[in-house]
Short mmCIF file of C-alpha atoms in Angstrom, two decimals:
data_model
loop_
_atom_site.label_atom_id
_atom_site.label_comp_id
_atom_site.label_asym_id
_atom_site.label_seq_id
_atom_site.Cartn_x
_atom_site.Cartn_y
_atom_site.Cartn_z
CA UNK S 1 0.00 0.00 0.00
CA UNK S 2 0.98 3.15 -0.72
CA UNK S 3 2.04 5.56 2.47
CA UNK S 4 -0.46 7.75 3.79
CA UNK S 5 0.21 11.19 3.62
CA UNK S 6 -2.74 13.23 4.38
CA UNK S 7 -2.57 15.41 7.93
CA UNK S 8 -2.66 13.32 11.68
CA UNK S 9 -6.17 14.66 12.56
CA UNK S 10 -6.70 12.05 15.34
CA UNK S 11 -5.16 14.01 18.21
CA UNK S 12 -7.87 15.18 20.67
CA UNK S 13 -6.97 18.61 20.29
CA UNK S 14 -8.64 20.50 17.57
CA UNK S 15 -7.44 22.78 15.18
CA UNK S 16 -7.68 25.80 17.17
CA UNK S 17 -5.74 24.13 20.34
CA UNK S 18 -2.61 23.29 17.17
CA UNK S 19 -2.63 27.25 16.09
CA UNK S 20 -2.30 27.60 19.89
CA UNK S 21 0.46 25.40 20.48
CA UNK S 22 2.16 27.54 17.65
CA UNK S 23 1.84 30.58 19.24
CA UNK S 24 3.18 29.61 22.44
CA UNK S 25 6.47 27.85 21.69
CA UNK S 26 7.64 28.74 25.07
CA UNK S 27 5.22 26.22 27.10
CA UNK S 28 5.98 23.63 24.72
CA UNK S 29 6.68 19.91 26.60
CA UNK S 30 10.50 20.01 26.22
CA UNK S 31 11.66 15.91 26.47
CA UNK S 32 7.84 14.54 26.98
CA UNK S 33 7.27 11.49 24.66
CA UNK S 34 4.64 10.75 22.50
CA UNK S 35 3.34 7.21 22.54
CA UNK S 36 4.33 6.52 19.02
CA UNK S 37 8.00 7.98 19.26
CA UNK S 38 9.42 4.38 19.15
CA UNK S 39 7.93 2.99 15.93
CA UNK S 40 9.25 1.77 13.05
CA UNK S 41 9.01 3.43 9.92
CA UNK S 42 8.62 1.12 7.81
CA UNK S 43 5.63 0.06 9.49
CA UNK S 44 4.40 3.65 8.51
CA UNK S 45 4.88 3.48 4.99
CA UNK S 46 2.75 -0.11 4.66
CA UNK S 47 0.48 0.50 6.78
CA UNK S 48 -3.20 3.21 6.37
CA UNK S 49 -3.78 5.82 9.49
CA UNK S 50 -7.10 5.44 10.77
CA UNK S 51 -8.36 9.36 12.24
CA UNK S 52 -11.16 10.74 12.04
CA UNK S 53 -13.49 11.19 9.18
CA UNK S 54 -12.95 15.20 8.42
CA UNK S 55 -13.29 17.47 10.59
CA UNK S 56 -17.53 17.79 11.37
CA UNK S 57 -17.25 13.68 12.32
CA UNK S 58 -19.80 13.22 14.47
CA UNK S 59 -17.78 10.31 16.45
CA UNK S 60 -15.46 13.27 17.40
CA UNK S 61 -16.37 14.28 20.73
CA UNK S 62 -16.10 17.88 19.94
CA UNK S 63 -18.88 17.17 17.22
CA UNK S 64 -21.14 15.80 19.41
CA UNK S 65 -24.69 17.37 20.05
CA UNK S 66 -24.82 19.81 22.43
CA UNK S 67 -26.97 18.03 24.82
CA UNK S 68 -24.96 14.73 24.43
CA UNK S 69 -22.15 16.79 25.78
CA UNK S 70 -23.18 18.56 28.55
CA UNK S 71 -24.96 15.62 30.06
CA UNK S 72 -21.15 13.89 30.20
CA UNK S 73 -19.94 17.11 31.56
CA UNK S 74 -22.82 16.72 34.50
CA UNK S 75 -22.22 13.18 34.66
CA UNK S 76 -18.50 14.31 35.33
CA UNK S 77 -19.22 17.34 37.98
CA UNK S 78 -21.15 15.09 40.15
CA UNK S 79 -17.68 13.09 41.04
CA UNK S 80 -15.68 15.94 41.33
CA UNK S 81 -18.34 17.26 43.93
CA UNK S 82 -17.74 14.22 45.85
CA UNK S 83 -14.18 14.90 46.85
CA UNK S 84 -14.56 18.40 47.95
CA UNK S 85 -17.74 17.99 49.72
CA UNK S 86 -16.07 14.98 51.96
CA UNK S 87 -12.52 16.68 52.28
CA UNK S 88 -14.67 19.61 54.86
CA UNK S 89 -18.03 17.61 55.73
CA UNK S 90 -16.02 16.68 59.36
CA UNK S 91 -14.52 20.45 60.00
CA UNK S 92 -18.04 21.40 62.20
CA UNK S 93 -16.69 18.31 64.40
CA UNK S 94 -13.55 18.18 64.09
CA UNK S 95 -13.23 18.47 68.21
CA UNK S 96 -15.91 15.84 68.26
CA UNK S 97 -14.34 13.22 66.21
CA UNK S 98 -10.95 13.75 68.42
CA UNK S 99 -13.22 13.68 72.15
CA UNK S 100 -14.59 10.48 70.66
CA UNK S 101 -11.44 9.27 69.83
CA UNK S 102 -8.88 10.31 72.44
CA UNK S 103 -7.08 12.87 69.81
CA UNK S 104 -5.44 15.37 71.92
CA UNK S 105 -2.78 17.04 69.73
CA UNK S 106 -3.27 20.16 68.45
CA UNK S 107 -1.42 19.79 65.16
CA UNK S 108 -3.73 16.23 64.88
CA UNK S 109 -6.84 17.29 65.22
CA UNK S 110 -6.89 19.47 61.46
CA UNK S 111 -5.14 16.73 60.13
CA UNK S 112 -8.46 14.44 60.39
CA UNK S 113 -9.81 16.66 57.73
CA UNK S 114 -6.15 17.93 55.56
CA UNK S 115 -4.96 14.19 55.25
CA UNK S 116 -8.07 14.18 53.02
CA UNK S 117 -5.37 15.94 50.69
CA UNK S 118 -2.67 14.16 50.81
CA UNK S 119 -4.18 11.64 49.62
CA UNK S 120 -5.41 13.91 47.28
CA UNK S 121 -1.87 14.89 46.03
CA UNK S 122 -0.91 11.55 45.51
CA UNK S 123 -3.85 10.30 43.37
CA UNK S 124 -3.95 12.30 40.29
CA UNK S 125 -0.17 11.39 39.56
CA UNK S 126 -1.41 7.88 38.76
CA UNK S 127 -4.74 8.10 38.16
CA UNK S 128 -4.29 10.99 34.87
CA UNK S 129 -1.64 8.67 33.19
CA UNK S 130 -3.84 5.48 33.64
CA UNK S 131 -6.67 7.66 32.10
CA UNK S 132 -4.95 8.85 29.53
CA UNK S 133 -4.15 4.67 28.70
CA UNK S 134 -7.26 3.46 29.85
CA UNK S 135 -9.81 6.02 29.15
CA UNK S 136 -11.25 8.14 31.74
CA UNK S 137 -14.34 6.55 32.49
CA UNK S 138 -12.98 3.41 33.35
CA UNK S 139 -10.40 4.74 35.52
CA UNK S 140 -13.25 7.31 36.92
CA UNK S 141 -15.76 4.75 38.05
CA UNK S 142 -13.47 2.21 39.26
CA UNK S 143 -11.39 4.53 41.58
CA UNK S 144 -14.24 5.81 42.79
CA UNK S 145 -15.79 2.42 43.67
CA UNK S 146 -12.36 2.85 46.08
CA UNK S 147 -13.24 5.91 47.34
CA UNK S 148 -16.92 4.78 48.06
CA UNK S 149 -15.72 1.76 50.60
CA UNK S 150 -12.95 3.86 52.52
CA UNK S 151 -15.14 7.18 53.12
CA UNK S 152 -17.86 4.49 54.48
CA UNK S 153 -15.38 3.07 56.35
CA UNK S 154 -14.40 6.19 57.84
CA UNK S 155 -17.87 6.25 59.91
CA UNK S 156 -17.03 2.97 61.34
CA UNK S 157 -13.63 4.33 62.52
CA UNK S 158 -12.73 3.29 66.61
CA UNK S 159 -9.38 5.09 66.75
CA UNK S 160 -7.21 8.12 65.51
CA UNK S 161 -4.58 5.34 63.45
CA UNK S 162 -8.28 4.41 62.00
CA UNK S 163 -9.94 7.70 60.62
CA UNK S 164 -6.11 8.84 59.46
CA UNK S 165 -5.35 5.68 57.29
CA UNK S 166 -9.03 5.39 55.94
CA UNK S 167 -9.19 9.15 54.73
CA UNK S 168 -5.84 9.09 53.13
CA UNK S 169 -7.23 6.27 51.16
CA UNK S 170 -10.68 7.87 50.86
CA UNK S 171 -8.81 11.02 49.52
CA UNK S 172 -6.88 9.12 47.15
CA UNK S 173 -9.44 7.12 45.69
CA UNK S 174 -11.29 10.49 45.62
CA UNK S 175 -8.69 12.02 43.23
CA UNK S 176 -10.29 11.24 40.38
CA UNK S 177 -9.64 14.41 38.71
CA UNK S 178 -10.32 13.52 35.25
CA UNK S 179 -12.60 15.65 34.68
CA UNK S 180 -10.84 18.81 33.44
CA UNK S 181 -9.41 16.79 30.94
CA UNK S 182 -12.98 16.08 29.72
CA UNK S 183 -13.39 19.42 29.31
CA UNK S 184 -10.69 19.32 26.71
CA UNK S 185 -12.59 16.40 25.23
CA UNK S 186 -15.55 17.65 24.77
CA UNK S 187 -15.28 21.70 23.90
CA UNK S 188 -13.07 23.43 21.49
CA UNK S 189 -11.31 26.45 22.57
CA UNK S 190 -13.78 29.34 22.26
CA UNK S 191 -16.19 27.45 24.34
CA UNK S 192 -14.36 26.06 27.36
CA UNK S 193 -15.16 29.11 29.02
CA UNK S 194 -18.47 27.95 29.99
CA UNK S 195 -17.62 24.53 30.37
CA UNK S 196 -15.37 25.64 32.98
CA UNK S 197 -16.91 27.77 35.04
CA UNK S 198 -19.87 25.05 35.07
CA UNK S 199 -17.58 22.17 35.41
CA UNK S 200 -15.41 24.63 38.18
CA UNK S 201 -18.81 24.74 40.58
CA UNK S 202 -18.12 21.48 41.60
CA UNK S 203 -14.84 21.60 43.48
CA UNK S 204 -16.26 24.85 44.92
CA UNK S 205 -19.49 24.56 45.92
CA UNK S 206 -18.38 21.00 47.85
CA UNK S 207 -16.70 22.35 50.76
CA UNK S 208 -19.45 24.63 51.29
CA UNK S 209 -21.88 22.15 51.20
CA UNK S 210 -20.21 19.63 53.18
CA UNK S 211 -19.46 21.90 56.33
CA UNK S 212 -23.41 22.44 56.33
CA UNK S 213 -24.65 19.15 55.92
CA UNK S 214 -21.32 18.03 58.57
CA UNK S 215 -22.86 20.85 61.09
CA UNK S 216 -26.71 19.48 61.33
CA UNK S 217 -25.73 15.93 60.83
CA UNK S 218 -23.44 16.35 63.85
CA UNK S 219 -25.84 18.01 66.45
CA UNK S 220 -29.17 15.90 65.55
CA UNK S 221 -27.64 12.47 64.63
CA UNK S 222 -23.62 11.78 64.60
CA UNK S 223 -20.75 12.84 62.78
CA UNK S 224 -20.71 9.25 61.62
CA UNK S 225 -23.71 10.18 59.96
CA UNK S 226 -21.12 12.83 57.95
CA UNK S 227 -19.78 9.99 55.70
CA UNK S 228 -22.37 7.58 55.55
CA UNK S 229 -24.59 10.22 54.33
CA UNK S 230 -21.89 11.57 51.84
CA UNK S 231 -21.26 7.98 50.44
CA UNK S 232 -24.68 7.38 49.73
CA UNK S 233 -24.91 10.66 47.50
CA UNK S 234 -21.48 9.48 45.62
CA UNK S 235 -23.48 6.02 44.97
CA UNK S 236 -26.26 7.90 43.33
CA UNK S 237 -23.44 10.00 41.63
CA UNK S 238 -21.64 6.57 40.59
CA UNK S 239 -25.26 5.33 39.10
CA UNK S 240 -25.60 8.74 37.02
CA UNK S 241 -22.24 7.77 35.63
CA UNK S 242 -23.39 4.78 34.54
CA UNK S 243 -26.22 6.06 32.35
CA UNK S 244 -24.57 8.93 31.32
CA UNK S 245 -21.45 8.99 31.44
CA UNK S 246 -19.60 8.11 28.14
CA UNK S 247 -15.63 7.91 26.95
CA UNK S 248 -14.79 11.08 25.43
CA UNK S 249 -10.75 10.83 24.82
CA UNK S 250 -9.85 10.72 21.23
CA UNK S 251 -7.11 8.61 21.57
CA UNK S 252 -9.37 5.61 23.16
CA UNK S 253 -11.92 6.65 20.46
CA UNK S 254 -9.80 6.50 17.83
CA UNK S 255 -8.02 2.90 18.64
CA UNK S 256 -11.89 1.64 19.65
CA UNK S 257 -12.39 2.46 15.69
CA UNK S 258 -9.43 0.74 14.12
CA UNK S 259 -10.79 -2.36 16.22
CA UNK S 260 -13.82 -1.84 14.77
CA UNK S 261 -12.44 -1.86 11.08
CA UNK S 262 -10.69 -4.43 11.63
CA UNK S 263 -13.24 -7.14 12.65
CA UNK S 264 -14.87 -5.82 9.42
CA UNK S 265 -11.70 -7.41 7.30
CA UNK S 266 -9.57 -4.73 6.85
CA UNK S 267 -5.70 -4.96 7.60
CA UNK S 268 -2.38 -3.01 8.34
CA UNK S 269 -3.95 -0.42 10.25
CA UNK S 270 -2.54 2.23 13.43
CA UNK S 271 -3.99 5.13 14.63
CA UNK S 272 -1.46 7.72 15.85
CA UNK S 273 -1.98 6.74 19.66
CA UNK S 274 -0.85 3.30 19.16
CA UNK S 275 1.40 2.06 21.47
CA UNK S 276 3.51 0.19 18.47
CA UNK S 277 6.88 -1.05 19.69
CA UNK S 278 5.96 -0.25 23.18
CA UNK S 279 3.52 -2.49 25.48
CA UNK S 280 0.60 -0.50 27.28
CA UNK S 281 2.48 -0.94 30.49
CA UNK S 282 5.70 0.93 28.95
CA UNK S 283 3.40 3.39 28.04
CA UNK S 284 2.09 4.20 31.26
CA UNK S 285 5.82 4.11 32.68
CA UNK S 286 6.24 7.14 30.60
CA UNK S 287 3.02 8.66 31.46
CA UNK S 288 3.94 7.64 35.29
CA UNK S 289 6.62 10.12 34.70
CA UNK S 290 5.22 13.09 32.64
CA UNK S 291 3.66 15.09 35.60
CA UNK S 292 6.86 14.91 37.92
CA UNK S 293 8.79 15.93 34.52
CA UNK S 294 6.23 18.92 33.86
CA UNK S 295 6.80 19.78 37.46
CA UNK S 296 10.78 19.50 37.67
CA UNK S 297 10.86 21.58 33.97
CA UNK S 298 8.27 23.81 33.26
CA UNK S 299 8.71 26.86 34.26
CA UNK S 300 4.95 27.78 34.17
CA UNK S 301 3.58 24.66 35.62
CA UNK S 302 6.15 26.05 38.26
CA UNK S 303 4.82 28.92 39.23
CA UNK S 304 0.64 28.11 38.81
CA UNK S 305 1.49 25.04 41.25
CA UNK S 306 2.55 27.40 43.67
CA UNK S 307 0.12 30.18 43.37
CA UNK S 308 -2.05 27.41 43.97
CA UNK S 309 -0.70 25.72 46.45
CA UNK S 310 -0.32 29.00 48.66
CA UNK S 311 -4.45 29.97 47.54
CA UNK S 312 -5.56 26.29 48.58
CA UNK S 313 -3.30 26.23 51.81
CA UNK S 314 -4.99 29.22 52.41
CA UNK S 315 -8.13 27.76 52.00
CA UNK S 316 -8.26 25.30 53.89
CA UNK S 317 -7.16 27.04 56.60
CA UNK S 318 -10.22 29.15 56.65
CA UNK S 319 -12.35 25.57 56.43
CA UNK S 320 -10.76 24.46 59.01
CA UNK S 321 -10.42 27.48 61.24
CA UNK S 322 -14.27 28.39 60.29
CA UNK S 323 -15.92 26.55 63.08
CA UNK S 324 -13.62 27.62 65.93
CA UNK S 325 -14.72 31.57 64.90
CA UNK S 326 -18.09 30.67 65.24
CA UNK S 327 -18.21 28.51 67.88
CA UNK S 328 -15.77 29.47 70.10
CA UNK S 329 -15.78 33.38 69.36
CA UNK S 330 -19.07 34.27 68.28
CA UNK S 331 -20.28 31.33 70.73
CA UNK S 332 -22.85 29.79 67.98
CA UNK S 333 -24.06 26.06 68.23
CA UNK S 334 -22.75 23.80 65.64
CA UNK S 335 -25.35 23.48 63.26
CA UNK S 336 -25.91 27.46 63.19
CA UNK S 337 -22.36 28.09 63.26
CA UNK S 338 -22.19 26.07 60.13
CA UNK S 339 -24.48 28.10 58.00
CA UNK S 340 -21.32 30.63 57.78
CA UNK S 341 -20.08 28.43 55.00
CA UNK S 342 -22.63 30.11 52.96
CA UNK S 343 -20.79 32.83 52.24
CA UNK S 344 -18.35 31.32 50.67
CA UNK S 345 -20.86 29.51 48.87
CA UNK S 346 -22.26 32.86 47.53
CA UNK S 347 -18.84 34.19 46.71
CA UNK S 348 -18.38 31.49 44.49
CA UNK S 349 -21.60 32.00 42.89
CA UNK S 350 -21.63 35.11 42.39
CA UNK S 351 -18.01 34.52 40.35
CA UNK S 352 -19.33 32.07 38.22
CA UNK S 353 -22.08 34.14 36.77
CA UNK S 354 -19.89 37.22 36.16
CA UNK S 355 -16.96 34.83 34.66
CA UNK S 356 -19.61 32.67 32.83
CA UNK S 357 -20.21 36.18 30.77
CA UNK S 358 -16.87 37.87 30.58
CA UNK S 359 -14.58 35.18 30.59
CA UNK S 360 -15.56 33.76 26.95
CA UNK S 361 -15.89 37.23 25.65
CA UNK S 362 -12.65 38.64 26.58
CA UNK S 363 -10.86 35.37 24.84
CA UNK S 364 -13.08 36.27 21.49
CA UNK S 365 -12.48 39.74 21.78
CA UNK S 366 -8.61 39.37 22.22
CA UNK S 367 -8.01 36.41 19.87
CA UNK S 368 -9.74 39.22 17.09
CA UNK S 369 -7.09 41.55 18.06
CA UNK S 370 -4.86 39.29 17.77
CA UNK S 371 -5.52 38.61 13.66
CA UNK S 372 -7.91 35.84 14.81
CA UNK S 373 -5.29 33.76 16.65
CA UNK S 374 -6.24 32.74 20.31
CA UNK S 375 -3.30 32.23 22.97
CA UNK S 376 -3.31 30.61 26.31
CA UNK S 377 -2.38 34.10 28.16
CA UNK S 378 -5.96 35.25 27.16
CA UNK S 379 -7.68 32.96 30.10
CA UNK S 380 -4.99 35.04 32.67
CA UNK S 381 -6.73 38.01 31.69
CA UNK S 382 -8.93 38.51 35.01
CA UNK S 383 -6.83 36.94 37.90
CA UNK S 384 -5.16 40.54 37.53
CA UNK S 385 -8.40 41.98 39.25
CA UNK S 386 -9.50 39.00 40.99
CA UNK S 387 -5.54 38.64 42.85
CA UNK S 388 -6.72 42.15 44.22
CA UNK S 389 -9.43 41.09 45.72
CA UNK S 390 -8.65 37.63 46.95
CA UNK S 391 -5.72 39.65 49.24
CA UNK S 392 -8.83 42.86 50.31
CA UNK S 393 -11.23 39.74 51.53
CA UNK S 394 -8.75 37.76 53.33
CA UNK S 395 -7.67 40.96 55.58
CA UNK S 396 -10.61 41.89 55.65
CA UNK S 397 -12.08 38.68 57.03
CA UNK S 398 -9.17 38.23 59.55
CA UNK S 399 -9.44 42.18 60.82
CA UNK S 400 -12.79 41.81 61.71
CA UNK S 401 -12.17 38.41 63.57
CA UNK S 402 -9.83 39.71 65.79
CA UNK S 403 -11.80 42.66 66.36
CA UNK S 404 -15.05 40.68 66.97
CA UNK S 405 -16.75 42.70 64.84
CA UNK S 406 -20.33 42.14 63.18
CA UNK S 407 -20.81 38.36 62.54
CA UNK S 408 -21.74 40.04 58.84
CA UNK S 409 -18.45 41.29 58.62
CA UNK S 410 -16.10 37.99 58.57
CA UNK S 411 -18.23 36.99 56.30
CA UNK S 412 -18.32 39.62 53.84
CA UNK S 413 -14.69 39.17 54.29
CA UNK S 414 -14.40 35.66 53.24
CA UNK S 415 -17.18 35.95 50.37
CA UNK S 416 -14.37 38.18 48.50
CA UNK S 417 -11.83 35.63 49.15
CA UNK S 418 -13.98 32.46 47.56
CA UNK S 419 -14.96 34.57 44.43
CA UNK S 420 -11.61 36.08 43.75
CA UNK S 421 -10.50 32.06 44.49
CA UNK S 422 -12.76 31.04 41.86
CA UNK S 423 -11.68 33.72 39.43
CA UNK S 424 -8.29 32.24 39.91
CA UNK S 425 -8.68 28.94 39.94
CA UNK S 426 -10.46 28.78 36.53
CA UNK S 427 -8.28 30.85 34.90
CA UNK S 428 -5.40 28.89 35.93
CA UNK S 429 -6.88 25.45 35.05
CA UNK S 430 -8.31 26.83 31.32
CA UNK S 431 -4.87 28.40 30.75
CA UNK S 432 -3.11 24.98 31.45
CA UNK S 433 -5.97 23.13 29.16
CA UNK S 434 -5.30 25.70 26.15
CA UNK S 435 -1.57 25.76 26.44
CA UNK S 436 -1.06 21.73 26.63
CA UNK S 437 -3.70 20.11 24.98
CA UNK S 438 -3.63 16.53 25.25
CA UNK S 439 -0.81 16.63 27.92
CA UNK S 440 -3.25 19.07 29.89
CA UNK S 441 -4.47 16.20 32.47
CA UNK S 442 -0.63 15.26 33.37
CA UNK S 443 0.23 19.11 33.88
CA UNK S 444 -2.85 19.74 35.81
CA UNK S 445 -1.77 16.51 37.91
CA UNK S 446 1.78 17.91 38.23
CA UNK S 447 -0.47 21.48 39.53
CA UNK S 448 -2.60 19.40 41.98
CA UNK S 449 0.17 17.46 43.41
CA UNK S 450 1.62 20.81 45.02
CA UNK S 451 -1.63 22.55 45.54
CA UNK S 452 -3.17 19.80 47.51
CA UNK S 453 0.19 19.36 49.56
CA UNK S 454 -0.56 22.99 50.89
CA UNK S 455 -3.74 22.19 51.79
CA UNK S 456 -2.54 19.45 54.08
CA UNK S 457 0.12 21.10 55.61
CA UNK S 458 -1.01 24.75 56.03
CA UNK S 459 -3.77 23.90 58.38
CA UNK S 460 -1.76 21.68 60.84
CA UNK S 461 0.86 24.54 61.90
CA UNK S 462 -2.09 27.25 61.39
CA UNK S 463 -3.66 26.65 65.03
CA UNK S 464 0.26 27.50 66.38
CA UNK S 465 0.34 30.79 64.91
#
């Protein structure tokens, strides 16, 4: 057969995310291999490229209808609410839990709710490459089968070793975080906007939630209650996926449809993903080792994982701090004292509509600037403003504490720093989509690895400041 020539179009970027990569030679992948780097070329030159049919094929996940898409991207939010929502669902009891079970140390009794993350860190740095093998709904719904048994187990829990070990596990079964990558999947450039800030709910609105639900569960039943009630809502979540949730990674896609063709008789066929002179398990070696490489030697993944880290070490700090205000200050039961996570819940709500409008129409409006050609540093645009803010609401939430102002006024305080949070957070993760395309679920990995370390660590020395 004669050698195929015509362009890859297989990759799950689109053409947009290619012009992109042009544009922004500096955050190119220096030394990152591509799956196919190994093969022979003579097996090229015999052998026909299956991709996709043109560029409107409707088997391309970017080509699917509307409604096909977002009801994946639902399907997706509902396990990424999971992990947030249990991470601060114990911080109304946190003194409870360590009464119950003889915890006396300061510095242990955050950790109950921070190990959450450190498990967290270590997840995503296997999980991503295995999706990115596997596909990610495979690797979704069985890791969070994982997640399921140890956060049930956590209500069982007897002893501090106990409720340590199990939510370490529960967190890193949790870590699931596939779902940005969807996002890639599913929505070409001009539209991830949207996507995002829907998608970006979900890992914001969960550790509002959970505190609330943590609070009332605590004074009228148990904080047992806390994680058997939060496992049951991941089970209906898991069911959702079930029905709804369907593999949108081109490179699965794509090797799914040479299968295909070839039951049907044909012959000599690869798709660009192929893992060719390499065996799947060499392949996710090399994948093993992509986020730690994006984090030793990019200079931007760098830098975000840091802002990060010091915004979500911040954070949690404030979850876990929130009930000792409240409670201990303002001298508010639990369940009442609870109902203070709502401002951060309308902080972050009142960000996503106002970056749901702007945030798509300043990318248009630059990439036209720009002699139509959109760039990653567009999505950057408002954490200028946002940065501003985040600093105004957390002094303003900590002045107020200490001067027992207003209840009103903490909270005020801390609204400002979830919105500008949210501002940040999703301009960060859509920059790191645009600028890395299908190596964007390894470099936000490498990103959560160091965020989600600060989370665990920042609230154990906070009570000794």
């Amino acid at each position: 057969m004669e050698p195929v020539s015509t362009p890859i179009k297989g990759d799950c970027r689109n053409d947009e995310d290619l012009e992109v990569g042009k544009e922004s030679k500096a955050h190119e992948e220096p030394g990152i291999e591509r799956d196919f780097q190994h093969a022979n070329e003579d097996t090229f030159s015999r052998s026909i490229l299956v991709t996709w049919d043109g560029p409107n094929d409707p088997e391309n996940p970017k080509n699917w209808p509307t409604g096909r898409k977002w009801r994946a991207l639902i399907a997706i939010s509902g396990f990424v609410l999971m992990s947030p929502l249990s991470t601060t669902i114990v911080a109304p009891s946190l003194e409870i839990i360590a009464k119950d079970l003889i915890i006396t140390s300061t510095a242990e009794v955050p950790m109950i709710l921070s190990i959450f993350m450190l498990g967290f860190a270590c997840g995503p740095l296997i999980i991503s490459p295995l999706s990115e093998v596997f596909g990610r709904v495979r690797i979704l719904q069985s890791f969070n089968v994982g997640y399921l048994v140890f956060n049930t187990a956590c209500g069982g829990s007897q002893s501090k070793v106990q409720i340590l070990v199990l939510r370490f596990l529960a967190g890193f079964f949790g870590s699931a975080s596939v779902g940005v990558g969807t996002i890639g999947d599913l929505f070409p450039a001009h539209e991830r906007g949207k996507a995002m800030a829907v998608y970006s709910i979900a890992p914001l609105i969960g550790p509002v939630l959970g505190p609330i639900a943590g609070g009332f569960l605590t004074e009228y039943a148990s904080w047992r209650w806390a994680f058997y009630v939060s496992s049951m809502v991941d089970a209906f979540a898991q069911i959702w996926g079930l029905f709804f949730l369907e593999e949108s990674y081109g490179p699965i896609l794509l090797r799914r449809k040479k299968k295909h063709l070839m039951k049907t008789g044909a012959t000599n066929l690869y798709t660009e993903h192929d893992f060719l002179n390499d065996s799947a398990w060499a392949t996710i070696k090399i994948n093993l080792v992509r986020p730690v490489k994006m984090l030793a030697t990019q200079p931007v993944i760098q830098l975000l994982a840091l802002y990060q880290g010091y915004l979500y070490g911040n954070i949690y700090i404030l979850y876990a701090m929130f009930p000792t205000l409240w409670t201990g200050k303002y001298k508010e039961r639990v369940d009442i004292a609870s109902l203070n996570y709502l401002s951060l819940g309308i902080g972050t709500a009142f960000a996503a509509e106002v970056t749901t409008r702007i945030n798509d129409r300043v990318y248009r409006r630059l990439t036209k600037r720009n002699n139509d050609k959109g760039l990653p540093e567009f999505r950057v645009v408002l954490m200028m403003p946002a940065t501003i803010i985040l600093a105004t609401g957390l002094f303003g939430y900590g002045w107020s504490a200490q001067q027992h102002l207003h209840w009103i006024m903490p909270n005020i305080g801390a609204s400002l720093f979830a919105a500008a949070a949210y501002v940040c957070t999703l301009s960060n993760n859509t920059y790191i989509i645009d600028t890395y395309g299908r190596y964007s679920a390894s470099g936000l990995a490498a990103i959560s690895t160091l965020r989600c370390l600060f989370g665990f660590g920042f609230p154990i020395f906070a009570p000794e400041l």
